[in-house]
Amino acid sequence: MAVYSKILLAVDLSEESDQLIEKTRTIAQNNHAELTVLHVIEPLSFAYGGDVPMDLTTVQDQLDEHARIKLSAFAEKLNYPVESQQVITGHTESEIHRMAEDKECDLIIVGSHGRHGLALLLGSTANSVLHGAPCDVLAVRVYEPET
């Protein structure tokens, strides 16, 4: 009996995202699970407080297309069948929750930087996903590449 039948892997497509590949593949294989890979793009208007005196549609479209290309390349590295690849624009935590509900996922996998101090007080994506998630959440510790 599989513990997890539908897994949602939420990635930010940074270099650290590759650190999620092996654990995600192993969990998915061991459970013969359907795997959805998600990347959420925060709208540019969020970054600029919503009051931008110009149309950012073209820039947002370019960001979306770039993310789709990167997500496709990431999904290939998983070396596991991906049921669905999704690039969505919106608030990261709520879009992850929504996708997990829509796909009836029983596990969400996210990367966590394990920040401390002020970054911890301000909250992290992994922490926000955990609170309010409709299912189990696995926060995989990722490390920034050494320079």
Short mmCIF file of N, CA, C and O in Angstrom, two decimals:
data_model
loop_
_atom_site.label_atom_id
_atom_site.label_comp_id
_atom_site.label_asym_id
_atom_site.label_seq_id
_atom_site.Cartn_x
_atom_site.Cartn_y
_atom_site.Cartn_z
N MET A 1 0.83 -1.18 0.00
CA MET A 1 0.00 0.00 0.00
C MET A 1 0.88 1.24 0.00
O MET A 1 1.79 1.38 0.80
N ALA A 2 0.59 2.16 -0.90
CA ALA A 2 1.34 3.40 -0.99
C ALA A 2 0.88 4.38 0.08
O ALA A 2 -0.32 4.52 0.34
N VAL A 3 1.83 5.02 0.70
CA VAL A 3 1.51 6.03 1.69
C VAL A 3 1.08 7.32 0.99
O VAL A 3 0.14 7.98 1.40
N TYR A 4 1.78 7.66 -0.08
CA TYR A 4 1.48 8.86 -0.85
C TYR A 4 1.19 8.48 -2.29
O TYR A 4 2.04 7.89 -2.96
N SER A 5 0.02 8.82 -2.78
CA SER A 5 -0.33 8.47 -4.15
C SER A 5 -0.22 9.66 -5.11
O SER A 5 -0.06 9.47 -6.30
N LYS A 6 -0.31 10.88 -4.56
CA LYS A 6 -0.22 12.07 -5.41
C LYS A 6 0.66 13.08 -4.70
O LYS A 6 0.33 13.57 -3.62
N ILE A 7 1.77 13.41 -5.36
CA ILE A 7 2.77 14.30 -4.76
C ILE A 7 2.87 15.58 -5.58
O ILE A 7 2.90 15.55 -6.81
N LEU A 8 2.93 16.69 -4.85
CA LEU A 8 3.16 18.00 -5.46
C LEU A 8 4.55 18.47 -5.05
O LEU A 8 4.83 18.61 -3.86
N LEU A 9 5.42 18.68 -6.02
CA LEU A 9 6.75 19.23 -5.77
C LEU A 9 6.73 20.69 -6.19
O LEU A 9 6.53 20.99 -7.37
N ALA A 10 6.89 21.58 -5.23
CA ALA A 10 6.90 23.02 -5.51
C ALA A 10 8.34 23.50 -5.50
O ALA A 10 9.05 23.34 -4.50
N VAL A 11 8.78 24.08 -6.60
CA VAL A 11 10.17 24.52 -6.74
C VAL A 11 10.24 25.99 -7.12
O VAL A 11 9.37 26.52 -7.80
N ASP A 12 11.33 26.63 -6.67
CA ASP A 12 11.53 28.03 -7.04
C ASP A 12 12.46 28.16 -8.25
O ASP A 12 12.73 29.26 -8.70
N LEU A 13 12.95 27.05 -8.76
CA LEU A 13 13.81 26.98 -9.94
C LEU A 13 15.17 27.64 -9.73
O LEU A 13 15.85 27.97 -10.68
N SER A 14 15.56 27.81 -8.48
CA SER A 14 16.91 28.30 -8.18
C SER A 14 17.86 27.12 -8.31
O SER A 14 17.44 25.97 -8.49
N GLU A 15 19.16 27.39 -8.19
CA GLU A 15 20.15 26.31 -8.24
C GLU A 15 19.89 25.27 -7.15
O GLU A 15 20.14 24.09 -7.33
N GLU A 16 19.36 25.73 -6.01
CA GLU A 16 19.11 24.83 -4.90
C GLU A 16 18.00 23.82 -5.19
O GLU A 16 17.92 22.78 -4.53
N SER A 17 17.13 24.11 -6.15
CA SER A 17 16.02 23.21 -6.47
C SER A 17 16.50 21.82 -6.85
O SER A 17 15.83 20.82 -6.57
N ASP A 18 17.67 21.72 -7.47
CA ASP A 18 18.20 20.42 -7.87
C ASP A 18 18.43 19.50 -6.68
O ASP A 18 18.45 18.28 -6.82
N GLN A 19 18.58 20.09 -5.49
CA GLN A 19 18.80 19.27 -4.29
C GLN A 19 17.54 18.49 -3.89
O GLN A 19 17.61 17.59 -3.07
N LEU A 20 16.41 18.82 -4.47
CA LEU A 20 15.15 18.13 -4.17
C LEU A 20 14.94 16.90 -5.06
O LEU A 20 14.07 16.08 -4.77
N ILE A 21 15.71 16.78 -6.11
CA ILE A 21 15.47 15.76 -7.13
C ILE A 21 15.53 14.34 -6.58
O ILE A 21 14.59 13.57 -6.74
N GLU A 22 16.62 13.99 -5.94
CA GLU A 22 16.81 12.60 -5.52
C GLU A 22 15.75 12.17 -4.50
O GLU A 22 15.16 11.09 -4.62
N LYS A 23 15.49 13.00 -3.50
CA LYS A 23 14.50 12.63 -2.48
C LYS A 23 13.10 12.54 -3.09
O LYS A 23 12.34 11.63 -2.77
N THR A 24 12.76 13.48 -3.96
CA THR A 24 11.44 13.45 -4.59
C THR A 24 11.28 12.19 -5.44
O THR A 24 10.27 11.50 -5.35
N ARG A 25 12.28 11.90 -6.26
CA ARG A 25 12.22 10.70 -7.11
C ARG A 25 12.08 9.44 -6.27
O ARG A 25 11.25 8.57 -6.56
N THR A 26 12.86 9.33 -5.20
CA THR A 26 12.82 8.14 -4.34
C THR A 26 11.44 7.98 -3.70
O THR A 26 10.88 6.88 -3.71
N ILE A 27 10.90 9.05 -3.15
CA ILE A 27 9.57 8.98 -2.51
C ILE A 27 8.50 8.62 -3.55
O ILE A 27 7.65 7.77 -3.30
N ALA A 28 8.57 9.26 -4.71
CA ALA A 28 7.58 8.98 -5.76
C ALA A 28 7.68 7.53 -6.24
O ALA A 28 6.67 6.84 -6.38
N GLN A 29 8.90 7.06 -6.46
CA GLN A 29 9.08 5.67 -6.91
C GLN A 29 8.61 4.67 -5.86
O GLN A 29 7.90 3.71 -6.19
N ASN A 30 8.98 4.89 -4.63
CA ASN A 30 8.60 3.96 -3.56
C ASN A 30 7.08 3.88 -3.37
O ASN A 30 6.58 2.88 -2.86
N ASN A 31 6.38 4.93 -3.75
CA ASN A 31 4.92 4.97 -3.58
C ASN A 31 4.17 4.84 -4.90
O ASN A 31 2.94 4.91 -4.91
N HIS A 32 4.90 4.69 -6.00
CA HIS A 32 4.27 4.64 -7.34
C HIS A 32 3.29 5.81 -7.48
O HIS A 32 2.15 5.64 -7.93
N ALA A 33 3.75 6.99 -7.09
CA ALA A 33 2.88 8.16 -7.00
C ALA A 33 2.84 8.96 -8.29
O ALA A 33 3.80 8.99 -9.07
N GLU A 34 1.70 9.63 -8.49
CA GLU A 34 1.60 10.64 -9.54
C GLU A 34 2.35 11.86 -9.03
O GLU A 34 2.23 12.24 -7.87
N LEU A 35 3.12 12.50 -9.92
CA LEU A 35 3.93 13.64 -9.53
C LEU A 35 3.56 14.87 -10.35
O LEU A 35 3.55 14.82 -11.57
N THR A 36 3.26 15.94 -9.64
CA THR A 36 3.03 17.24 -10.26
C THR A 36 4.16 18.16 -9.80
O THR A 36 4.51 18.18 -8.63
N VAL A 37 4.73 18.91 -10.76
CA VAL A 37 5.78 19.86 -10.43
C VAL A 37 5.24 21.26 -10.69
O VAL A 37 4.68 21.54 -11.75
N LEU A 38 5.42 22.12 -9.69
CA LEU A 38 4.83 23.46 -9.72
C LEU A 38 5.88 24.53 -9.47
O LEU A 38 6.73 24.38 -8.59
N HIS A 39 5.78 25.61 -10.24
CA HIS A 39 6.56 26.82 -9.98
C HIS A 39 5.58 27.99 -9.97
O HIS A 39 4.78 28.12 -10.89
N VAL A 40 5.66 28.79 -8.92
CA VAL A 40 4.77 29.95 -8.80
C VAL A 40 5.59 31.21 -9.00
O VAL A 40 6.65 31.38 -8.38
N ILE A 41 5.09 32.07 -9.87
CA ILE A 41 5.72 33.37 -10.11
C ILE A 41 4.88 34.44 -9.43
O ILE A 41 3.67 34.54 -9.68
N GLU A 42 5.50 35.19 -8.54
CA GLU A 42 4.80 36.31 -7.92
C GLU A 42 4.62 37.38 -8.99
O GLU A 42 5.57 37.71 -9.71
N PRO A 43 3.41 37.95 -9.12
CA PRO A 43 3.20 38.99 -10.12
C PRO A 43 4.13 40.18 -9.88
O PRO A 43 4.41 40.53 -8.73
N LEU A 44 4.59 40.78 -10.96
CA LEU A 44 5.48 41.93 -10.83
C LEU A 44 4.83 43.05 -10.03
O LEU A 44 5.50 43.77 -9.30
N SER A 45 3.52 43.16 -10.13
CA SER A 45 2.84 44.23 -9.39
C SER A 45 2.98 44.02 -7.88
O SER A 45 3.00 44.97 -7.11
N PHE A 46 3.11 42.74 -7.42
CA PHE A 46 3.35 42.46 -5.99
C PHE A 46 4.70 43.05 -5.58
O PHE A 46 4.83 43.64 -4.53
N ALA A 47 5.69 42.85 -6.44
CA ALA A 47 7.05 43.29 -6.11
C ALA A 47 7.15 44.81 -6.02
O ALA A 47 7.96 45.34 -5.28
N TYR A 48 6.30 45.49 -6.76
CA TYR A 48 6.36 46.95 -6.78
C TYR A 48 5.18 47.59 -6.07
O TYR A 48 4.83 48.73 -6.32
N GLY A 49 4.54 46.84 -5.20
CA GLY A 49 3.47 47.40 -4.39
C GLY A 49 2.18 47.65 -5.14
O GLY A 49 1.28 48.30 -4.63
N GLY A 50 2.06 47.18 -6.37
CA GLY A 50 0.82 47.30 -7.11
C GLY A 50 0.65 48.59 -7.88
O GLY A 50 -0.18 48.70 -8.77
N ASP A 51 1.44 49.60 -7.58
CA ASP A 51 1.31 50.89 -8.27
C ASP A 51 2.46 51.09 -9.24
O ASP A 51 3.44 51.78 -8.94
N VAL A 52 2.34 50.47 -10.40
CA VAL A 52 3.36 50.60 -11.42
C VAL A 52 2.75 51.38 -12.58
O VAL A 52 1.72 50.98 -13.13
N PRO A 53 3.36 52.52 -12.94
CA PRO A 53 2.77 53.39 -13.96
C PRO A 53 3.00 52.91 -15.39
O PRO A 53 3.09 53.72 -16.29
N MET A 54 3.13 51.59 -15.59
CA MET A 54 3.32 51.08 -16.95
C MET A 54 2.74 49.68 -17.04
O MET A 54 2.51 49.01 -16.03
N ASP A 55 2.52 49.23 -18.26
CA ASP A 55 1.98 47.90 -18.50
C ASP A 55 3.12 46.88 -18.46
O ASP A 55 4.05 46.94 -19.25
N LEU A 56 3.03 45.94 -17.52
CA LEU A 56 4.08 44.94 -17.35
C LEU A 56 3.71 43.60 -17.99
O LEU A 56 4.40 42.60 -17.75
N THR A 57 2.66 43.58 -18.80
CA THR A 57 2.17 42.33 -19.38
C THR A 57 3.25 41.61 -20.18
O THR A 57 3.44 40.40 -20.03
N THR A 58 3.97 42.33 -21.02
CA THR A 58 5.00 41.71 -21.86
C THR A 58 6.12 41.12 -21.00
O THR A 58 6.56 39.99 -21.24
N VAL A 59 6.54 41.86 -20.00
CA VAL A 59 7.60 41.37 -19.12
C VAL A 59 7.11 40.14 -18.36
O VAL A 59 7.83 39.14 -18.25
N GLN A 60 5.87 40.17 -17.86
CA GLN A 60 5.31 39.04 -17.13
C GLN A 60 5.22 37.82 -18.05
O GLN A 60 5.55 36.71 -17.64
N ASP A 61 4.81 38.02 -19.30
CA ASP A 61 4.74 36.92 -20.27
C ASP A 61 6.12 36.31 -20.52
O ASP A 61 6.26 35.09 -20.63
N GLN A 62 7.15 37.15 -20.59
CA GLN A 62 8.51 36.65 -20.79
C GLN A 62 8.98 35.85 -19.57
O GLN A 62 9.62 34.81 -19.73
N LEU A 63 8.65 36.33 -18.39
CA LEU A 63 8.99 35.59 -17.17
C LEU A 63 8.30 34.23 -17.16
O LEU A 63 8.91 33.22 -16.80
N ASP A 64 7.03 34.20 -17.54
CA ASP A 64 6.28 32.94 -17.59
C ASP A 64 6.92 31.96 -18.57
O ASP A 64 7.09 30.78 -18.25
N GLU A 65 7.27 32.43 -19.75
CA GLU A 65 7.86 31.55 -20.77
C GLU A 65 9.22 31.03 -20.30
O GLU A 65 9.53 29.85 -20.46
N HIS A 66 10.02 31.90 -19.73
CA HIS A 66 11.33 31.50 -19.21
C HIS A 66 11.15 30.43 -18.12
O HIS A 66 11.89 29.43 -18.09
N ALA A 67 10.18 30.62 -17.24
CA ALA A 67 9.92 29.65 -16.16
C ALA A 67 9.46 28.32 -16.73
O ALA A 67 9.87 27.26 -16.24
N ARG A 68 8.63 28.33 -17.77
CA ARG A 68 8.17 27.08 -18.39
C ARG A 68 9.35 26.28 -18.96
O ARG A 68 9.42 25.05 -18.81
N ILE A 69 10.27 26.98 -19.59
CA ILE A 69 11.45 26.32 -20.17
C ILE A 69 12.31 25.72 -19.05
O ILE A 69 12.74 24.57 -19.13
N LYS A 70 12.55 26.50 -18.00
CA LYS A 70 13.37 26.00 -16.87
C LYS A 70 12.67 24.85 -16.15
O LYS A 70 13.32 23.88 -15.75
N LEU A 71 11.35 24.93 -16.01
CA LEU A 71 10.61 23.87 -15.32
C LEU A 71 10.65 22.58 -16.13
O LEU A 71 10.79 21.49 -15.58
N SER A 72 10.56 22.69 -17.43
CA SER A 72 10.63 21.52 -18.30
C SER A 72 12.00 20.84 -18.16
O SER A 72 12.09 19.61 -18.05
N ALA A 73 13.05 21.63 -18.15
CA ALA A 73 14.40 21.08 -17.99
C ALA A 73 14.55 20.44 -16.61
O ALA A 73 15.15 19.36 -16.48
N PHE A 74 13.99 21.07 -15.59
CA PHE A 74 14.04 20.51 -14.24
C PHE A 74 13.31 19.17 -14.19
O PHE A 74 13.80 18.20 -13.62
N ALA A 75 12.12 19.12 -14.79
CA ALA A 75 11.32 17.89 -14.77
C ALA A 75 12.06 16.74 -15.44
O ALA A 75 11.95 15.59 -15.00
N GLU A 76 12.81 17.03 -16.49
CA GLU A 76 13.59 15.98 -17.16
C GLU A 76 14.65 15.41 -16.23
O GLU A 76 14.92 14.21 -16.24
N LYS A 77 15.25 16.26 -15.40
CA LYS A 77 16.30 15.80 -14.47
C LYS A 77 15.74 14.86 -13.41
O LYS A 77 16.48 14.08 -12.82
N LEU A 78 14.44 14.92 -13.16
CA LEU A 78 13.83 14.06 -12.14
C LEU A 78 13.93 12.58 -12.53
O LEU A 78 13.93 11.71 -11.67
N ASN A 79 13.98 12.31 -13.83
CA ASN A 79 14.05 10.93 -14.31
C ASN A 79 12.91 10.09 -13.71
O ASN A 79 13.11 8.97 -13.25
N TYR A 80 11.73 10.70 -13.68
CA TYR A 80 10.52 10.05 -13.18
C TYR A 80 9.36 10.68 -13.94
O TYR A 80 9.37 11.88 -14.22
N PRO A 81 8.34 9.90 -14.30
CA PRO A 81 7.22 10.47 -15.06
C PRO A 81 6.52 11.59 -14.28
O PRO A 81 6.10 11.40 -13.15
N VAL A 82 6.43 12.74 -14.92
CA VAL A 82 5.74 13.88 -14.31
C VAL A 82 4.35 13.98 -14.93
O VAL A 82 4.21 14.15 -16.14
N GLU A 83 3.36 13.84 -14.09
CA GLU A 83 1.96 13.89 -14.53
C GLU A 83 1.60 15.27 -15.09
O GLU A 83 0.90 15.40 -16.07
N SER A 84 2.11 16.32 -14.41
CA SER A 84 1.74 17.68 -14.79
C SER A 84 2.85 18.64 -14.38
O SER A 84 3.40 18.53 -13.29
N GLN A 85 3.15 19.58 -15.29
CA GLN A 85 4.07 20.68 -15.00
C GLN A 85 3.26 21.96 -15.02
O GLN A 85 2.59 22.24 -16.02
N GLN A 86 3.33 22.73 -13.95
CA GLN A 86 2.50 23.92 -13.84
C GLN A 86 3.34 25.15 -13.52
O GLN A 86 4.14 25.11 -12.58
N VAL A 87 3.16 26.21 -14.29
CA VAL A 87 3.71 27.52 -13.96
C VAL A 87 2.51 28.43 -13.75
O VAL A 87 1.69 28.59 -14.65
N ILE A 88 2.40 28.96 -12.54
CA ILE A 88 1.24 29.76 -12.17
C ILE A 88 1.73 31.10 -11.63
O ILE A 88 2.73 31.16 -10.92
N THR A 89 0.99 32.15 -11.94
CA THR A 89 1.28 33.46 -11.39
C THR A 89 0.32 33.72 -10.24
O THR A 89 -0.88 33.55 -10.38
N GLY A 90 0.88 34.10 -9.08
CA GLY A 90 0.05 34.39 -7.93
C GLY A 90 0.87 34.41 -6.66
O GLY A 90 2.10 34.43 -6.70
N HIS A 91 0.19 34.40 -5.53
CA HIS A 91 0.86 34.37 -4.23
C HIS A 91 1.32 32.94 -3.97
O HIS A 91 0.52 32.00 -3.99
N THR A 92 2.60 32.75 -3.73
CA THR A 92 3.22 31.42 -3.70
C THR A 92 2.50 30.44 -2.80
O THR A 92 2.08 29.36 -3.26
N GLU A 93 2.33 30.77 -1.54
CA GLU A 93 1.76 29.81 -0.60
C GLU A 93 0.33 29.44 -0.97
O GLU A 93 -0.04 28.26 -0.95
N SER A 94 -0.48 30.43 -1.31
CA SER A 94 -1.88 30.12 -1.62
C SER A 94 -2.00 29.33 -2.92
O SER A 94 -2.87 28.46 -3.03
N GLU A 95 -1.12 29.56 -3.87
CA GLU A 95 -1.17 28.79 -5.12
C GLU A 95 -0.72 27.35 -4.90
O GLU A 95 -1.26 26.42 -5.50
N ILE A 96 0.26 27.15 -4.02
CA ILE A 96 0.68 25.79 -3.68
C ILE A 96 -0.47 25.05 -3.00
O ILE A 96 -0.79 23.91 -3.35
N HIS A 97 -1.13 25.71 -2.06
CA HIS A 97 -2.28 25.10 -1.37
C HIS A 97 -3.39 24.76 -2.37
O HIS A 97 -3.96 23.68 -2.33
N ARG A 98 -3.68 25.72 -3.26
CA ARG A 98 -4.75 25.52 -4.24
C ARG A 98 -4.44 24.35 -5.15
O ARG A 98 -5.30 23.49 -5.41
N MET A 99 -3.20 24.28 -5.64
CA MET A 99 -2.82 23.19 -6.54
C MET A 99 -2.90 21.84 -5.82
O MET A 99 -3.37 20.86 -6.39
N ALA A 100 -2.45 21.80 -4.56
CA ALA A 100 -2.51 20.55 -3.80
C ALA A 100 -3.96 20.10 -3.63
O ALA A 100 -4.25 18.91 -3.74
N GLU A 101 -4.86 21.03 -3.40
CA GLU A 101 -6.28 20.68 -3.28
C GLU A 101 -6.85 20.24 -4.62
O GLU A 101 -7.54 19.22 -4.70
N ASP A 102 -6.56 21.00 -5.68
CA ASP A 102 -7.09 20.67 -7.02
C ASP A 102 -6.64 19.29 -7.49
O ASP A 102 -7.41 18.55 -8.09
N LYS A 103 -5.39 18.95 -7.21
CA LYS A 103 -4.83 17.67 -7.65
C LYS A 103 -5.04 16.56 -6.62
O LYS A 103 -4.61 15.43 -6.83
N GLU A 104 -5.69 16.90 -5.49
CA GLU A 104 -5.93 15.95 -4.40
C GLU A 104 -4.64 15.29 -3.94
O GLU A 104 -4.57 14.08 -3.73
N CYS A 105 -3.61 16.10 -3.76
CA CYS A 105 -2.30 15.60 -3.33
C CYS A 105 -2.33 15.22 -1.86
O CYS A 105 -3.06 15.82 -1.07
N ASP A 106 -1.53 14.22 -1.53
CA ASP A 106 -1.42 13.84 -0.12
C ASP A 106 -0.03 14.14 0.42
O ASP A 106 0.26 13.88 1.58
N LEU A 107 0.84 14.74 -0.42
CA LEU A 107 2.14 15.20 0.03
C LEU A 107 2.59 16.39 -0.82
O LEU A 107 2.48 16.35 -2.04
N ILE A 108 3.07 17.42 -0.14
CA ILE A 108 3.71 18.56 -0.80
C ILE A 108 5.18 18.52 -0.40
O ILE A 108 5.50 18.40 0.78
N ILE A 109 6.07 18.63 -1.39
CA ILE A 109 7.51 18.69 -1.11
C ILE A 109 8.00 20.09 -1.50
O ILE A 109 7.72 20.55 -2.61
N VAL A 110 8.68 20.74 -0.56
CA VAL A 110 9.26 22.07 -0.81
C VAL A 110 10.68 22.09 -0.27
O VAL A 110 11.03 21.32 0.61
N GLY A 111 11.48 23.00 -0.78
CA GLY A 111 12.82 23.21 -0.25
C GLY A 111 12.75 24.21 0.89
O GLY A 111 11.92 25.11 0.89
N SER A 112 13.65 24.03 1.85
CA SER A 112 13.72 24.95 2.99
C SER A 112 15.17 25.32 3.23
O SER A 112 16.03 24.45 3.31
N HIS A 113 15.41 26.62 3.36
CA HIS A 113 16.76 27.10 3.61
C HIS A 113 17.12 27.04 5.09
O HIS A 113 18.27 27.23 5.44
N GLY A 114 16.14 26.80 5.96
CA GLY A 114 16.41 26.70 7.38
C GLY A 114 17.00 27.97 7.96
O GLY A 114 17.92 27.95 8.75
N ARG A 115 16.46 29.10 7.54
CA ARG A 115 16.99 30.38 8.00
C ARG A 115 16.73 30.59 9.49
O ARG A 115 15.84 29.99 10.07
N HIS A 116 17.49 31.47 10.05
CA HIS A 116 17.36 31.78 11.48
C HIS A 116 17.18 33.29 11.64
O HIS A 116 17.30 34.04 10.69
N GLY A 117 16.92 33.71 12.84
CA GLY A 117 16.87 35.13 13.16
C GLY A 117 15.77 35.86 12.43
O GLY A 117 14.64 35.41 12.36
N LEU A 118 16.12 37.01 11.84
CA LEU A 118 15.14 37.88 11.20
C LEU A 118 14.41 37.18 10.06
O LEU A 118 13.20 37.30 9.93
N ALA A 119 15.13 36.40 9.25
CA ALA A 119 14.49 35.69 8.14
C ALA A 119 13.43 34.72 8.66
O ALA A 119 12.38 34.54 8.05
N LEU A 120 13.70 34.10 9.81
CA LEU A 120 12.75 33.18 10.40
C LEU A 120 11.52 33.93 10.89
O LEU A 120 10.39 33.49 10.71
N LEU A 121 11.73 35.09 11.51
CA LEU A 121 10.61 35.89 12.00
C LEU A 121 9.71 36.36 10.86
O LEU A 121 8.50 36.43 11.00
N LEU A 122 10.31 36.71 9.75
CA LEU A 122 9.55 37.18 8.60
C LEU A 122 8.82 36.04 7.91
O LEU A 122 7.94 36.27 7.11
N GLY A 123 9.21 34.82 8.20
CA GLY A 123 8.55 33.66 7.62
C GLY A 123 9.24 33.19 6.37
O GLY A 123 9.93 33.93 5.70
N SER A 124 9.09 31.93 6.09
CA SER A 124 9.66 31.36 4.88
C SER A 124 8.53 30.71 4.10
O SER A 124 7.46 30.44 4.64
N THR A 125 8.77 30.45 2.84
CA THR A 125 7.77 29.79 2.02
C THR A 125 7.42 28.42 2.60
O THR A 125 6.25 28.08 2.73
N ALA A 126 8.43 27.65 2.99
CA ALA A 126 8.17 26.31 3.53
C ALA A 126 7.28 26.39 4.77
O ALA A 126 6.34 25.61 4.93
N ASN A 127 7.56 27.33 5.66
CA ASN A 127 6.76 27.49 6.87
C ASN A 127 5.34 27.90 6.53
O ASN A 127 4.37 27.38 7.10
N SER A 128 5.18 28.81 5.59
CA SER A 128 3.85 29.26 5.19
C SER A 128 3.06 28.15 4.51
O SER A 128 1.85 28.05 4.69
N VAL A 129 3.75 27.31 3.73
CA VAL A 129 3.07 26.19 3.08
C VAL A 129 2.58 25.20 4.12
O VAL A 129 1.47 24.69 4.05
N LEU A 130 3.42 24.94 5.13
CA LEU A 130 3.07 24.00 6.18
C LEU A 130 1.77 24.39 6.87
O LEU A 130 0.88 23.57 7.08
N HIS A 131 1.64 25.66 7.21
CA HIS A 131 0.44 26.14 7.89
C HIS A 131 -0.63 26.42 6.86
O HIS A 131 -0.52 27.33 6.06
N GLY A 132 -1.64 25.61 6.86
CA GLY A 132 -2.73 25.76 5.90
C GLY A 132 -2.72 24.73 4.79
O GLY A 132 -3.60 24.73 3.94
N ALA A 133 -1.73 23.86 4.79
CA ALA A 133 -1.67 22.83 3.75
C ALA A 133 -2.77 21.80 3.97
O ALA A 133 -3.08 21.45 5.11
N PRO A 134 -3.35 21.29 2.89
CA PRO A 134 -4.41 20.29 3.01
C PRO A 134 -3.89 18.87 3.20
O PRO A 134 -4.68 17.92 3.21
N CYS A 135 -2.55 18.72 3.31
CA CYS A 135 -1.95 17.39 3.39
C CYS A 135 -0.59 17.49 4.07
O CYS A 135 -0.20 18.56 4.52
N ASP A 136 0.13 16.38 4.10
CA ASP A 136 1.48 16.39 4.66
C ASP A 136 2.40 17.29 3.84
O ASP A 136 2.22 17.43 2.62
N VAL A 137 3.38 17.86 4.52
CA VAL A 137 4.39 18.70 3.86
C VAL A 137 5.77 18.20 4.27
O VAL A 137 6.04 18.02 5.45
N LEU A 138 6.62 17.97 3.28
CA LEU A 138 8.00 17.61 3.53
C LEU A 138 8.86 18.79 3.12
O LEU A 138 8.90 19.17 1.95
N ALA A 139 9.52 19.40 4.10
CA ALA A 139 10.45 20.51 3.84
C ALA A 139 11.85 19.92 3.81
O ALA A 139 12.36 19.47 4.82
N VAL A 140 12.45 19.91 2.64
CA VAL A 140 13.77 19.34 2.45
C VAL A 140 14.80 20.46 2.61
O VAL A 140 14.72 21.48 1.93
N ARG A 141 15.74 20.26 3.51
CA ARG A 141 16.78 21.27 3.74
C ARG A 141 17.64 21.40 2.50
O ARG A 141 18.17 20.42 1.98
N VAL A 142 17.76 22.62 1.99
CA VAL A 142 18.64 22.90 0.85
C VAL A 142 19.70 23.88 1.30
O VAL A 142 19.48 24.68 2.21
N TYR A 143 20.82 23.77 0.67
CA TYR A 143 21.97 24.62 1.03
C TYR A 143 22.37 25.46 -0.16
O TYR A 143 22.37 24.99 -1.29
N GLU A 144 22.72 26.72 0.12
CA GLU A 144 23.19 27.60 -0.94
C GLU A 144 24.55 27.12 -1.38
O GLU A 144 25.37 26.69 -0.58
N PRO A 145 24.80 27.20 -2.70
CA PRO A 145 26.10 26.74 -3.21
C PRO A 145 27.23 27.59 -2.62
O PRO A 145 27.08 28.79 -2.45
N GLU A 146 28.32 26.92 -2.31
CA GLU A 146 29.48 27.64 -1.79
C GLU A 146 30.16 28.37 -2.92
O GLU A 146 30.29 27.87 -4.03
N THR A 147 30.59 29.59 -2.62
CA THR A 147 31.26 30.40 -3.66
C THR A 147 32.74 30.42 -3.49
O THR A 147 33.28 30.11 -2.50
#
